[in-house]
Amino acid sequence: MAKDYSVFDVVGPNMIGPSSSHTAGAARLGKTASKIAGKPVKEVKFYLHGSFAETYKGHGTDKALVGGILGFDPEDARIRDSFDIANEMGVKFEFIKTDLGENEHPNSVRMEMVLEDGSKCEVKGASIGGGNIKLTEMDGLALDFNGAKPAVILEIKDITGAVSFVTGLLAHNNKNIATMSTSRIAGSEYTFVTIETDEPLERDILDQISKFEVVAKAVVLDKF
């Protein structure tokens, strides 16, 4: 969704590395992808596009992406040693230069993750400047999340009343919905729903949503 950027956004956050776009943004992309996966990542392939592909070693994008997958924040000093830490944890990683398409942001990456239980998760996004990011795809479906507001991403059965149950639950807990979008899974009985709220969701609300029998997955993403 649209987000207004201040001069502080453009200057960038506290971080490890020379470039907010190539390190802070990259770390944030990796961490958010790992959170969306919902389970420990055991293997990840980073498909690097544009300037990410050209300068990922020199600018520390590679270490930042791996650090993010491990759950490190952009300012975490452990990012410098993220390769060694990942190896110690048994997390495999690989960087692949690719062309994601002429319409993609030059600082884009597609992350293909294999999780601890053998399941897979794929997230695509871009670092758009000042440490800010934009997620554009999840498991092949369109996604629009940039951290302007907290959000919950749901994989929910595509039946009448399923989404209204969730929105009703949020209203009952005095949570105002800022935006909501859906993306249907072709050939599946499930759909992805992204709901941005004005305030963060408490753990008990997420638990209530997750217990709803038609919800296969629920992920809360914090505001950046």
PDB file of C-alpha atoms in Angstrom, residues 10 16 33 55 67 75 78 95 100 125 161 187:
ATOM      1  CA  VAL A  10      15.765   8.166   2.663  1.00  0.00           C
ATOM      2  CA  ILE A  16      25.683  -2.948   9.488  1.00  0.00           C
ATOM      3  CA  ALA A  33      10.545 -13.859   4.605  1.00  0.00           C
ATOM      4  CA  THR A  55      27.021  -5.898  -6.238  1.00  0.00           C
ATOM      5  CA  GLY A  67      21.410 -12.715   8.604  1.00  0.00           C
ATOM      6  CA  GLU A  75      21.660  -3.205  13.048  1.00  0.00           C
ATOM      7  CA  ARG A  78      26.165 -10.676  13.935  1.00  0.00           C
ATOM      8  CA  PHE A  95      23.055 -17.064  -4.309  1.00  0.00           C
ATOM      9  CA  LEU A 100      13.126 -11.487 -12.561  1.00  0.00           C
ATOM     10  CA  GLY A 125      10.410  -8.539  -2.578  1.00  0.00           C
ATOM     11  CA  GLY A 161     -18.265 -16.265   5.528  1.00  0.00           C
ATOM     12  CA  GLY A 187      -6.772 -24.886  -8.503  1.00  0.00           C
TER      13      GLY A 187
END
